[in-house]
């Protein structure tokens, strides 16, 4: 899958103002406010902008930081890492490889087996679950 290129105007039409601020302008949602920070539902976390599979609920854990945290990406090539020296800090930004959406940051203070903590904004994600809706359960 090649890079997804859209104009700012196209992204603004497709995303909420908060999703646009976070994913396209490298914003950060406030800790403990995103819809997935405390979610325990099984499924696959996909990129809000392009639908790329990024993280599994099996690797999600409570890091105590207030954002959804994962210790491994589903496919390491789905996420790109960039040096981030903004706000007087040295961090590693993570973005979706397919559409360049800002996801959050990765830190080396996570649990085994990777020792990584992918700290992700809920506004950058959607959760695909295996749960069927009521309409699908009737013959």
mmCIF file of C-alpha atoms in Angstrom:
data_model
loop_
_atom_site.group_PDB
_atom_site.id
_atom_site.type_symbol
_atom_site.label_atom_id
_atom_site.label_comp_id
_atom_site.label_asym_id
_atom_site.label_seq_id
_atom_site.Cartn_x
_atom_site.Cartn_y
_atom_site.Cartn_z
ATOM 1 C CA UNK A 1 0.000 0.000 0.000
ATOM 2 C CA UNK A 2 1.476 3.366 -1.041
ATOM 3 C CA UNK A 3 1.314 6.671 0.787
ATOM 4 C CA UNK A 4 -2.103 8.260 1.151
ATOM 5 C CA UNK A 5 -1.917 11.906 0.142
ATOM 6 C CA UNK A 6 -4.770 14.291 0.876
ATOM 7 C CA UNK A 7 -4.943 18.041 1.179
ATOM 8 C CA UNK A 8 -5.505 19.773 4.502
ATOM 9 C CA UNK A 9 -8.981 20.726 3.290
ATOM 10 C CA UNK A 10 -9.812 17.056 2.592
ATOM 11 C CA UNK A 11 -8.594 16.017 6.052
ATOM 12 C CA UNK A 12 -10.604 18.810 7.680
ATOM 13 C CA UNK A 13 -13.781 17.586 5.951
ATOM 14 C CA UNK A 14 -13.199 13.975 7.094
ATOM 15 C CA UNK A 15 -12.042 14.507 10.672
ATOM 16 C CA UNK A 16 -13.480 16.218 13.724
ATOM 17 C CA UNK A 17 -11.626 19.370 14.801
ATOM 18 C CA UNK A 18 -9.933 17.408 17.634
ATOM 19 C CA UNK A 19 -8.955 14.504 15.346
ATOM 20 C CA UNK A 20 -7.531 16.980 12.832
ATOM 21 C CA UNK A 21 -5.577 18.865 15.516
ATOM 22 C CA UNK A 22 -4.050 15.647 16.870
ATOM 23 C CA UNK A 23 -3.434 13.661 13.679
ATOM 24 C CA UNK A 24 -2.552 16.370 11.172
ATOM 25 C CA UNK A 25 -1.103 19.103 13.428
ATOM 26 C CA UNK A 26 0.764 16.828 15.877
ATOM 27 C CA UNK A 27 -1.435 17.758 18.821
ATOM 28 C CA UNK A 28 -1.882 15.861 22.078
ATOM 29 C CA UNK A 29 -5.171 15.233 23.830
ATOM 30 C CA UNK A 30 -5.303 15.786 27.578
ATOM 31 C CA UNK A 31 -4.381 12.758 29.692
ATOM 32 C CA UNK A 32 -7.287 10.623 30.946
ATOM 33 C CA UNK A 33 -9.741 12.210 28.462
ATOM 34 C CA UNK A 34 -9.506 10.110 25.278
ATOM 35 C CA UNK A 35 -12.125 7.460 24.635
ATOM 36 C CA UNK A 36 -9.644 4.546 24.603
ATOM 37 C CA UNK A 37 -7.306 5.338 27.519
ATOM 38 C CA UNK A 38 -9.145 2.921 29.822
ATOM 39 C CA UNK A 39 -10.894 0.648 27.286
ATOM 40 C CA UNK A 40 -10.542 -3.073 27.897
ATOM 41 C CA UNK A 41 -12.568 -4.253 24.886
ATOM 42 C CA UNK A 42 -10.953 -6.815 22.562
ATOM 43 C CA UNK A 43 -10.191 -5.815 19.013
ATOM 44 C CA UNK A 44 -7.777 -4.134 16.643
ATOM 45 C CA UNK A 45 -6.852 -0.465 16.939
ATOM 46 C CA UNK A 46 -6.695 1.087 13.500
ATOM 47 C CA UNK A 47 -5.556 4.474 12.236
ATOM 48 C CA UNK A 48 -8.432 6.963 12.404
ATOM 49 C CA UNK A 49 -7.296 8.579 9.158
ATOM 50 C CA UNK A 50 -6.699 5.608 6.845
ATOM 51 C CA UNK A 51 -7.832 2.406 8.580
ATOM 52 C CA UNK A 52 -4.369 0.812 8.783
ATOM 53 C CA UNK A 53 -4.168 -1.857 11.520
ATOM 54 C CA UNK A 54 -1.767 -0.549 14.181
ATOM 55 C CA UNK A 55 -2.206 -2.256 17.571
ATOM 56 C CA UNK A 56 -3.969 -5.264 19.075
ATOM 57 C CA UNK A 57 -5.895 -5.110 22.331
ATOM 58 C CA UNK A 58 -3.732 -8.098 23.354
ATOM 59 C CA UNK A 59 -0.719 -5.761 23.675
ATOM 60 C CA UNK A 60 -2.596 -2.903 25.388
ATOM 61 C CA UNK A 61 -1.808 -2.309 29.048
ATOM 62 C CA UNK A 62 -2.414 0.261 31.779
ATOM 63 C CA UNK A 63 0.754 2.314 31.960
ATOM 64 C CA UNK A 64 -0.824 4.870 34.292
ATOM 65 C CA UNK A 65 -0.002 7.722 31.891
ATOM 66 C CA UNK A 66 -3.601 8.487 30.838
ATOM 67 C CA UNK A 67 -3.267 7.524 27.171
ATOM 68 C CA UNK A 68 -3.771 4.163 25.482
ATOM 69 C CA UNK A 69 -0.478 2.280 25.799
ATOM 70 C CA UNK A 70 0.742 -0.741 23.872
ATOM 71 C CA UNK A 71 3.993 -2.703 24.102
ATOM 72 C CA UNK A 72 4.043 -3.808 20.447
ATOM 73 C CA UNK A 73 2.645 -2.730 17.090
ATOM 74 C CA UNK A 74 0.774 -5.317 15.017
ATOM 75 C CA UNK A 75 3.223 -4.754 12.177
ATOM 76 C CA UNK A 76 6.337 -2.674 12.896
ATOM 77 C CA UNK A 77 6.398 -1.425 9.291
ATOM 78 C CA UNK A 78 2.956 0.204 9.794
ATOM 79 C CA UNK A 79 4.520 2.782 12.135
ATOM 80 C CA UNK A 80 7.327 5.221 11.403
ATOM 81 C CA UNK A 81 9.477 6.809 14.077
ATOM 82 C CA UNK A 82 10.835 10.366 13.947
ATOM 83 C CA UNK A 83 12.977 12.380 16.325
ATOM 84 C CA UNK A 84 10.851 14.974 18.121
ATOM 85 C CA UNK A 85 12.626 17.846 19.850
ATOM 86 C CA UNK A 86 9.516 19.977 20.400
ATOM 87 C CA UNK A 87 8.549 21.532 23.736
ATOM 88 C CA UNK A 88 12.155 21.307 24.979
ATOM 89 C CA UNK A 89 12.059 17.488 25.086
ATOM 90 C CA UNK A 90 13.808 14.694 23.206
ATOM 91 C CA UNK A 91 11.215 12.100 22.247
ATOM 92 C CA UNK A 92 10.434 9.647 19.475
ATOM 93 C CA UNK A 93 7.260 10.512 17.606
ATOM 94 C CA UNK A 94 5.241 7.720 16.004
ATOM 95 C CA UNK A 95 3.195 8.236 12.838
ATOM 96 C CA UNK A 96 1.136 5.984 10.599
ATOM 97 C CA UNK A 97 3.329 4.827 7.715
ATOM 98 C CA UNK A 98 0.431 4.905 5.246
ATOM 99 C CA UNK A 99 -0.973 8.408 5.865
ATOM 100 C CA UNK A 100 1.547 10.180 8.157
ATOM 101 C CA UNK A 101 -1.045 10.680 10.911
ATOM 102 C CA UNK A 102 0.530 11.673 14.215
ATOM 103 C CA UNK A 103 -0.208 8.874 16.688
ATOM 104 C CA UNK A 104 1.824 9.829 19.745
ATOM 105 C CA UNK A 105 5.257 8.784 21.022
ATOM 106 C CA UNK A 106 7.163 5.638 21.901
ATOM 107 C CA UNK A 107 9.217 5.340 25.081
ATOM 108 C CA UNK A 108 11.620 2.706 26.386
ATOM 109 C CA UNK A 109 9.898 2.281 29.755
ATOM 110 C CA UNK A 110 7.329 -0.372 28.841
ATOM 111 C CA UNK A 111 6.844 -3.943 30.035
ATOM 112 C CA UNK A 112 8.461 -7.105 28.760
ATOM 113 C CA UNK A 113 8.753 -8.633 26.251
ATOM 114 C CA UNK A 114 9.613 -5.432 24.305
ATOM 115 C CA UNK A 115 10.336 -2.831 26.979
ATOM 116 C CA UNK A 116 8.457 -0.320 24.810
ATOM 117 C CA UNK A 117 5.484 1.911 25.573
ATOM 118 C CA UNK A 118 3.637 3.147 22.523
ATOM 119 C CA UNK A 119 1.724 6.062 24.042
ATOM 120 C CA UNK A 120 -1.066 6.889 21.588
ATOM 121 C CA UNK A 121 -3.742 9.566 21.379
ATOM 122 C CA UNK A 122 -7.276 8.124 21.292
ATOM 123 C CA UNK A 123 -8.147 10.708 18.612
ATOM 124 C CA UNK A 124 -5.683 8.919 16.301
ATOM 125 C CA UNK A 125 -7.419 5.556 16.672
ATOM 126 C CA UNK A 126 -10.595 3.628 16.028
ATOM 127 C CA UNK A 127 -11.307 0.225 17.578
ATOM 128 C CA UNK A 128 -12.491 -2.593 15.327
ATOM 129 C CA UNK A 129 -14.118 -5.329 17.378
ATOM 130 C CA UNK A 130 -15.251 -8.817 16.479
ATOM 131 C CA UNK A 131 -18.556 -8.278 18.272
ATOM 132 C CA UNK A 132 -21.514 -8.582 15.922
ATOM 133 C CA UNK A 133 -24.293 -6.065 16.078
ATOM 134 C CA UNK A 134 -27.905 -7.123 16.716
ATOM 135 C CA UNK A 135 -28.814 -7.116 13.019
ATOM 136 C CA UNK A 136 -26.142 -9.713 12.234
ATOM 137 C CA UNK A 137 -27.348 -12.153 14.899
ATOM 138 C CA UNK A 138 -30.776 -12.744 13.342
ATOM 139 C CA UNK A 139 -31.180 -15.237 10.471
#
